mmCIF file of C-alpha atoms and ligand atoms in Angstrom:
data_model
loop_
_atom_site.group_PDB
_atom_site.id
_atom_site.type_symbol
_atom_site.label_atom_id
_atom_site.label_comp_id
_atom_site.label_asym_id
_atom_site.label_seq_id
_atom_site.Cartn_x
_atom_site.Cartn_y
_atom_site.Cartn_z
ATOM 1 C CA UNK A 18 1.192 -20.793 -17.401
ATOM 2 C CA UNK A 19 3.294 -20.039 -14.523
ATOM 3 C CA UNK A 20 2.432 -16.289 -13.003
ATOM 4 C CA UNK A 21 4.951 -14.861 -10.623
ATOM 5 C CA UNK A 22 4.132 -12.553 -7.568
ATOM 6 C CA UNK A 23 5.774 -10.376 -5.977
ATOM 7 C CA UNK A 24 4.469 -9.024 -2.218
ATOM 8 C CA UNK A 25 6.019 -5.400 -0.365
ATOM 9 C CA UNK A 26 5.151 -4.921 2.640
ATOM 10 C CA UNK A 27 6.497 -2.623 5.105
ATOM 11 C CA UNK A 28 5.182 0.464 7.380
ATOM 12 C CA UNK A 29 4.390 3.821 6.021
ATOM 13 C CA UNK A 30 7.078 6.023 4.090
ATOM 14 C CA UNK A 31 9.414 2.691 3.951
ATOM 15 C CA UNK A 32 9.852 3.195 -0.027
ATOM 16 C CA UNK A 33 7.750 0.580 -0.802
ATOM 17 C CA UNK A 34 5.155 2.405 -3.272
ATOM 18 C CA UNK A 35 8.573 4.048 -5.214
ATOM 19 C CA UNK A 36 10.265 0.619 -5.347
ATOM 20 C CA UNK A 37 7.643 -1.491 -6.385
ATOM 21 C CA UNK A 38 6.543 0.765 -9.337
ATOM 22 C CA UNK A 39 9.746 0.849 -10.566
ATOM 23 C CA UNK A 40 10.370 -2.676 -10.325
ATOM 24 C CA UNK A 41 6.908 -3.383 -12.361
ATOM 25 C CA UNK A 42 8.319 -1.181 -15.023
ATOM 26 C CA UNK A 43 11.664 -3.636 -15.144
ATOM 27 C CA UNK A 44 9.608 -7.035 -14.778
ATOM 28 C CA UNK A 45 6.728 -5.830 -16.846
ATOM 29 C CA UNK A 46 4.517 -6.653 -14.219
ATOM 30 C CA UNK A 47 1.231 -5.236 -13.176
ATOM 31 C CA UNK A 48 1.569 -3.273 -10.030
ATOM 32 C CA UNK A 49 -0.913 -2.897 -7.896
ATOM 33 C CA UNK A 50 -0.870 -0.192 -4.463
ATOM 34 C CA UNK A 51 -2.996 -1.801 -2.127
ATOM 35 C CA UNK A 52 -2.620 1.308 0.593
ATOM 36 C CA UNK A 53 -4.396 3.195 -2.567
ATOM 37 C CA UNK A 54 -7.186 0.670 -2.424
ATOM 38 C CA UNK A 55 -7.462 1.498 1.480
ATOM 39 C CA UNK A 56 -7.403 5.428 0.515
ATOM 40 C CA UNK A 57 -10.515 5.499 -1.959
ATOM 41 C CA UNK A 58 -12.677 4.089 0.454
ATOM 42 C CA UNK A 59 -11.979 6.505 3.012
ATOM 43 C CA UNK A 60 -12.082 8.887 0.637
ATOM 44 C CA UNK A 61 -15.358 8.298 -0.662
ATOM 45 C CA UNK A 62 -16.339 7.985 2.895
ATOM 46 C CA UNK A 63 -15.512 11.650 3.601
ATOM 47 C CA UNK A 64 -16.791 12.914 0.187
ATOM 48 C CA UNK A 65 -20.157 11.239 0.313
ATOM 49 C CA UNK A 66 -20.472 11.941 4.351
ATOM 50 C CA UNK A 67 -21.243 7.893 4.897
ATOM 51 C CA UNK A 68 -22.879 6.983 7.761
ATOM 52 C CA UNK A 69 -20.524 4.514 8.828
ATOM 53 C CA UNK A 70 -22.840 3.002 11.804
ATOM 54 C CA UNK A 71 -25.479 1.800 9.242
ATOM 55 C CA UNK A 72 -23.551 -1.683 8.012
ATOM 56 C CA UNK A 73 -25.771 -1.741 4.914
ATOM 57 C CA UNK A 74 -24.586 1.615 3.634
ATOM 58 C CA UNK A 75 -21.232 0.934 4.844
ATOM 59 C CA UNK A 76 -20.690 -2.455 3.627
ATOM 60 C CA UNK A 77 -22.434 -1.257 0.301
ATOM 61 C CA UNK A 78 -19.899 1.292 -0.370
ATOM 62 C CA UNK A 79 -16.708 -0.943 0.185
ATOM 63 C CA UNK A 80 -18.487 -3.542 -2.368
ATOM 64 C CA UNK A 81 -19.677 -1.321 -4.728
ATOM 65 C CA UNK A 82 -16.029 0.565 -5.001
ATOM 66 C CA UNK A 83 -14.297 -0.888 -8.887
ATOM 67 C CA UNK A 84 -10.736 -1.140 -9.302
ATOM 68 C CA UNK A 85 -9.123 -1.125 -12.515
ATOM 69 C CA UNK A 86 -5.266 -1.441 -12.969
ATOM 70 C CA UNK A 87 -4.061 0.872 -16.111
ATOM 71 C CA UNK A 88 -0.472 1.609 -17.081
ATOM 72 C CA UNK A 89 -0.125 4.397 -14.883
ATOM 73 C CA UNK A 90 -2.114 3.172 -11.870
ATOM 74 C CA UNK A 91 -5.482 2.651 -10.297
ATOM 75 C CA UNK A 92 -8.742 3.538 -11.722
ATOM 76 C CA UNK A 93 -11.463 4.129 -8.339
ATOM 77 C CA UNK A 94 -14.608 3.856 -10.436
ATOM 78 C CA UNK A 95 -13.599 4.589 -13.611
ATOM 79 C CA UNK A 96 -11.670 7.929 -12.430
ATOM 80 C CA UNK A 97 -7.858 8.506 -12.009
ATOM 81 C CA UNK A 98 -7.768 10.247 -8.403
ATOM 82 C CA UNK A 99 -3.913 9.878 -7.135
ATOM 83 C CA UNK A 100 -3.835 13.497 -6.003
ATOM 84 C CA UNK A 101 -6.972 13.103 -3.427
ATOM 85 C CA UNK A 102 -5.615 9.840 -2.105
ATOM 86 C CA UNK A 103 -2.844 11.748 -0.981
ATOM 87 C CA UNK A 104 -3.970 14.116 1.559
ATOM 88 C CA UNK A 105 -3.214 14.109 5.265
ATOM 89 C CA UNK A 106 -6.878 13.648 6.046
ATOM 90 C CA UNK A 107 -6.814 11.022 3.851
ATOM 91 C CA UNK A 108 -4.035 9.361 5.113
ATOM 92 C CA UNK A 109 -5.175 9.346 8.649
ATOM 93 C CA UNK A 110 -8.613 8.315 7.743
ATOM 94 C CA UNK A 111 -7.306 5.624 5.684
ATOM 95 C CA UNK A 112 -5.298 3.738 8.430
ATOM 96 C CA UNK A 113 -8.795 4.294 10.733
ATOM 97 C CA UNK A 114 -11.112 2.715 8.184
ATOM 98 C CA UNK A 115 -8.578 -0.438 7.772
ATOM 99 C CA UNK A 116 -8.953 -1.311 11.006
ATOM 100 C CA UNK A 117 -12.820 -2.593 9.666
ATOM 101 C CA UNK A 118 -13.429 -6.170 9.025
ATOM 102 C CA UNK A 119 -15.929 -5.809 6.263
ATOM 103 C CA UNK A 120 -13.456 -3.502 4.433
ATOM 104 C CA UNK A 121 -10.515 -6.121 4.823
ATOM 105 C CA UNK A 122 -12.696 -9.190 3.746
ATOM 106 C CA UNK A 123 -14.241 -7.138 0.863
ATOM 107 C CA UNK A 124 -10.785 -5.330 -0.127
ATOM 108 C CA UNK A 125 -8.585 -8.652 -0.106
ATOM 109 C CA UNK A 126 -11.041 -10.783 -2.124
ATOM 110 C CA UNK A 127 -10.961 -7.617 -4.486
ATOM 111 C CA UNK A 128 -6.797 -7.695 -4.237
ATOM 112 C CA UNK A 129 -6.790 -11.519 -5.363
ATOM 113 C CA UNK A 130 -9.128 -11.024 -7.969
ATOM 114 C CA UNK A 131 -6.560 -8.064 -9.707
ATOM 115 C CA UNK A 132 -3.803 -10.020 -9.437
ATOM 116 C CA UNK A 133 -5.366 -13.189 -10.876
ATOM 117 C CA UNK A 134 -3.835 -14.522 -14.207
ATOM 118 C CA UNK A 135 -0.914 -11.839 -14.643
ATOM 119 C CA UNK A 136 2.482 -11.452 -13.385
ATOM 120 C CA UNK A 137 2.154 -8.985 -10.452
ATOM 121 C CA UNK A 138 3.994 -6.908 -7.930
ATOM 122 C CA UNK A 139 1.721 -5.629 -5.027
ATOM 123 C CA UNK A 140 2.172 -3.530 -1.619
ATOM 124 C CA UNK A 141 1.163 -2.742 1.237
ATOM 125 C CA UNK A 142 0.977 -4.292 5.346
ATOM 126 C CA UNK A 143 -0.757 -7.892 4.856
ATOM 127 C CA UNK A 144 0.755 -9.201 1.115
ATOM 128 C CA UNK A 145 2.877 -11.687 2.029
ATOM 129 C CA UNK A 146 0.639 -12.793 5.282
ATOM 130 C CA UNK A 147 -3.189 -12.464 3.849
ATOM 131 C CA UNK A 148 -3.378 -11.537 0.412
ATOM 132 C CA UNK A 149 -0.332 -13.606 -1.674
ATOM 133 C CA UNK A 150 0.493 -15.929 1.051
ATOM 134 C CA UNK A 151 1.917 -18.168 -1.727
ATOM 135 C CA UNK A 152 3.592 -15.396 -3.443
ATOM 136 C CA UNK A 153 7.173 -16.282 -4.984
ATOM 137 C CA UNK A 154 8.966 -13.587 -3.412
ATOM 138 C CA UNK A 155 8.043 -11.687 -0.355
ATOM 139 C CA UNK A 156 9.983 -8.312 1.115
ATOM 140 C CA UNK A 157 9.802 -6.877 4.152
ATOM 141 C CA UNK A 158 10.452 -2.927 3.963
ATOM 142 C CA UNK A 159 11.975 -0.504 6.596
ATOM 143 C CA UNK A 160 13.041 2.282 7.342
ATOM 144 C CA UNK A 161 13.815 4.445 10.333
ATOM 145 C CA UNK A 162 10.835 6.892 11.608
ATOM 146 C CA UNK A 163 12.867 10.135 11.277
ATOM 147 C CA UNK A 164 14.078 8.999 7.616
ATOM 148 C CA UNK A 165 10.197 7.504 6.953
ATOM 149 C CA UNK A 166 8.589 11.211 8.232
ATOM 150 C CA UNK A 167 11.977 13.245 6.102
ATOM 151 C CA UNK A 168 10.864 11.486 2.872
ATOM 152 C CA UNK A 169 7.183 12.041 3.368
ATOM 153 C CA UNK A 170 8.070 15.707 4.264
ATOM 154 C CA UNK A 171 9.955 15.906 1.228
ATOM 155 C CA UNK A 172 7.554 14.605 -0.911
ATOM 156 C CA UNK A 173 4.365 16.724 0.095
ATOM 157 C CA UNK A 174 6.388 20.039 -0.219
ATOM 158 C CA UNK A 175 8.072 19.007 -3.683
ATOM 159 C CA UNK A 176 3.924 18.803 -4.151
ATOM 160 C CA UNK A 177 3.828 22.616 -3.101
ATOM 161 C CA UNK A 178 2.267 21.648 0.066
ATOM 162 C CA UNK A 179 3.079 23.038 2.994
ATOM 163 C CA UNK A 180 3.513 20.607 6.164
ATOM 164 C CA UNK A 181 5.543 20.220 9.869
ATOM 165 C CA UNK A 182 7.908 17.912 9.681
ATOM 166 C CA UNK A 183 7.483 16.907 13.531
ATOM 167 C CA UNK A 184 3.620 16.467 13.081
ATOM 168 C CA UNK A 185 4.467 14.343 10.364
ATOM 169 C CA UNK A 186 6.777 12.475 12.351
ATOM 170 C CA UNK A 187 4.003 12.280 14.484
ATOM 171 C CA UNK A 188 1.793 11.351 12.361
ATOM 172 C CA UNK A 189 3.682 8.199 11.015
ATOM 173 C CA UNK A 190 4.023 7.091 14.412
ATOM 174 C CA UNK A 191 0.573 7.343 15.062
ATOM 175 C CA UNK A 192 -0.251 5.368 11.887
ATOM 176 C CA UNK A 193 2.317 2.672 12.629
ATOM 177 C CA UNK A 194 0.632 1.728 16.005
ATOM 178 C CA UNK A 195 -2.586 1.638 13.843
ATOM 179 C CA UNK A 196 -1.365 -0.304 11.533
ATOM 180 C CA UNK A 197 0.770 -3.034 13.889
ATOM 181 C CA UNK A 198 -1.647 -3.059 16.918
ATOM 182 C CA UNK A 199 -5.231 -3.784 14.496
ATOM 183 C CA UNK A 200 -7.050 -6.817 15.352
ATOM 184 C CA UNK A 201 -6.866 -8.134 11.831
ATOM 185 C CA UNK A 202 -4.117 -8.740 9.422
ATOM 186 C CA UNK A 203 -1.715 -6.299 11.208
ATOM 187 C CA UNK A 204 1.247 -5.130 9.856
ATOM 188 C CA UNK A 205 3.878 -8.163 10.226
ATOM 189 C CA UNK A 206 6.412 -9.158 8.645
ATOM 190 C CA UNK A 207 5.602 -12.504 6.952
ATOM 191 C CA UNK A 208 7.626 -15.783 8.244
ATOM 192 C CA UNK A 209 9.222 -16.270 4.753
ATOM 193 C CA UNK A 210 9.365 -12.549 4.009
ATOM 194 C CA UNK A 211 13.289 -10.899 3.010
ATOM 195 C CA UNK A 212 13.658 -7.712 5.525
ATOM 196 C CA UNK A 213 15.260 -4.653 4.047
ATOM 197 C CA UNK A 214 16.551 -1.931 5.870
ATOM 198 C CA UNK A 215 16.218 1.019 3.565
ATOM 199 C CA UNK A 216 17.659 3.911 5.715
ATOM 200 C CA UNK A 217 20.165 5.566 4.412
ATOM 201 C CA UNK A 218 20.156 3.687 0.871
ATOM 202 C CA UNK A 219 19.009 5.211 -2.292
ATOM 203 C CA UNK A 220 15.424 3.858 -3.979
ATOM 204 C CA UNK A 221 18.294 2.834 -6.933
ATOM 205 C CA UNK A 222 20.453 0.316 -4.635
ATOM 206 C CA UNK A 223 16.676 -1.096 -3.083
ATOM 207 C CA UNK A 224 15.788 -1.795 -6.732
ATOM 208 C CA UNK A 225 18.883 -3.414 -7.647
ATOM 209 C CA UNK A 226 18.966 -5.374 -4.666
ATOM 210 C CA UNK A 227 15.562 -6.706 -4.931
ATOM 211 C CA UNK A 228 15.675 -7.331 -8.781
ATOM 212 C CA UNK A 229 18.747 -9.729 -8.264
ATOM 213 C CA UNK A 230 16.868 -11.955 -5.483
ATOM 214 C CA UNK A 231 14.390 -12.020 -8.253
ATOM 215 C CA UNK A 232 16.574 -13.080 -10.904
ATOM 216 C CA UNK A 233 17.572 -15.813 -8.315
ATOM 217 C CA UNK A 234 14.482 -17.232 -7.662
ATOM 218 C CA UNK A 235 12.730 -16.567 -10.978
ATOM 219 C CA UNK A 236 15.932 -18.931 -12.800
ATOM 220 C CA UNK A 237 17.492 -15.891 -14.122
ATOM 221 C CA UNK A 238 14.840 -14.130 -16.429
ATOM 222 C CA UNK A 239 14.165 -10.340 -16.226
HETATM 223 O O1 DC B 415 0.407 2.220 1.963
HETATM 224 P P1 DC B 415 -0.450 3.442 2.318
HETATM 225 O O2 DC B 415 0.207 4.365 3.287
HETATM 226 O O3 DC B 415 -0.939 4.137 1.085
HETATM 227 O O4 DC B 415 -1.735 2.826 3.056
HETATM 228 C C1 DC B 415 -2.764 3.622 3.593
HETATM 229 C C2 DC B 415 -3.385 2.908 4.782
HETATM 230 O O5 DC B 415 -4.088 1.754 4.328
HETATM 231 C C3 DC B 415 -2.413 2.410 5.833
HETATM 232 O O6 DC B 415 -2.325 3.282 6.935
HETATM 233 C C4 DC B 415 -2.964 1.097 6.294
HETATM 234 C C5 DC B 415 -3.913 0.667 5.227
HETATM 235 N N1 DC B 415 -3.447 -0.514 4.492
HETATM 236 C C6 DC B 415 -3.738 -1.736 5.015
HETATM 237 O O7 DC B 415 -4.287 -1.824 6.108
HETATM 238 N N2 DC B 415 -3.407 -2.867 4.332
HETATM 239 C C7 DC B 415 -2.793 -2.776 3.151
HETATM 240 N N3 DC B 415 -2.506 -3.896 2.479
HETATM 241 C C8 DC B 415 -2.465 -1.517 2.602
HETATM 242 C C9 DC B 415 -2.788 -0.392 3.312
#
């Protein structure tokens, strides 16, 4: 049997997590958030104060990390632990701890194995280059920095959080160099990859937009 796969990529706040849950749900494909994958390690990093200079530990830690995809999400050992993921320490640390070969090597060979005999959408900087280079269809997403850092802003304080806009603007910006100026697997757009400019466009048209290149390529069948 045939499985399709779909790869997101795009910088931080582009829409990409909304859209691609959303287009699972349509599809019935598994969805998997690779940023999320990213997040647990860092936070277990910070929660069990790992000694990141001893490999062993280190390297132990990435490895030893389970993922499970469930209807709603991402299992991190066995637990459900969106919320945590979510913090700014979190974020920041996240986009630091990527930079790390081991957690790349061990993370992608983790990402392939999920998405390995099912019909799946995934996101996050390196799909469509590293992790489903052969994936059927491949987006790029965007978005403008000011729009990126207003949805963000919106987001935490809908959360009852309370945040700066500008140091979130800030921080995006900060994350975006991470994330395009890394060593390995930084964030660029794949050769074969569809760019979408989502600034200014509602998470509705993105959906609709990307569900009919799908129907195109995928001969028709939602
Ligand atoms: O998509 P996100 O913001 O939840 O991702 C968190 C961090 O994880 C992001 O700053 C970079 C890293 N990441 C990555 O390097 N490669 C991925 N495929 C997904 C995320």
């Amino acid at each position: 049997m045939k499985y399709f796969s779909i790869a997101i990529d795009g910088p931080a706040g582009s829409g990409k997590s909304t859209v691609a849950r959303i287009l699972a749900k349509r599809l019935r494909f598994i969805y998997l958030d690779s940023g999320a994958m990213y997040r647990a390690i860092a936070w277990r990093i910070i929660n069990e104060k790992i000694d990141m200079k001893d490999s062993t530990v280190f390297r132990n830690l990435v490895q030893s990390t389970q993922f499970e995809i469930v209807s709603d999400g991402l299992l991190v050992n066995g637990e459900k632990i969106d919320e945590a993921l979510r913090t700014p320490e979190v974020s920041r640390f996240a986009s630091e701890i990527a930079k790390y070969p081991v957690v790349r090597e061990i993370l992608v060979k983790k990402q392939q194995e999920l998405a390995k005999g099912h019909h799946v959408i995934m996101d996050g900087r390196d799909i469509g280059t590293v992790v489903l280079p052969d994936a059927d269809i491949k987006i790029f997403l965007t978005a403008s920095i000011d729009e990126r850092a207003q949805r963000r802003y919106l987001e935490l304080t809908q959360k009852g959080l309370k945040v700066d806009l500008q140091q979130l603007r800030d921080e995006i910006r900060e994350r975006d160099e991470n994330d395009q100026n890394r060593a390995i697997s930084p964030l660029r757009q794949a050769e074969d990859a569809i760019r979408i400019d989502t600034t200014g466009r509602s998470i509705d048209e993105i959906v609709e937009q990307i569900l009919s290149i799908c129907c195109t390529k995928m001969g028709g069948d939602e």
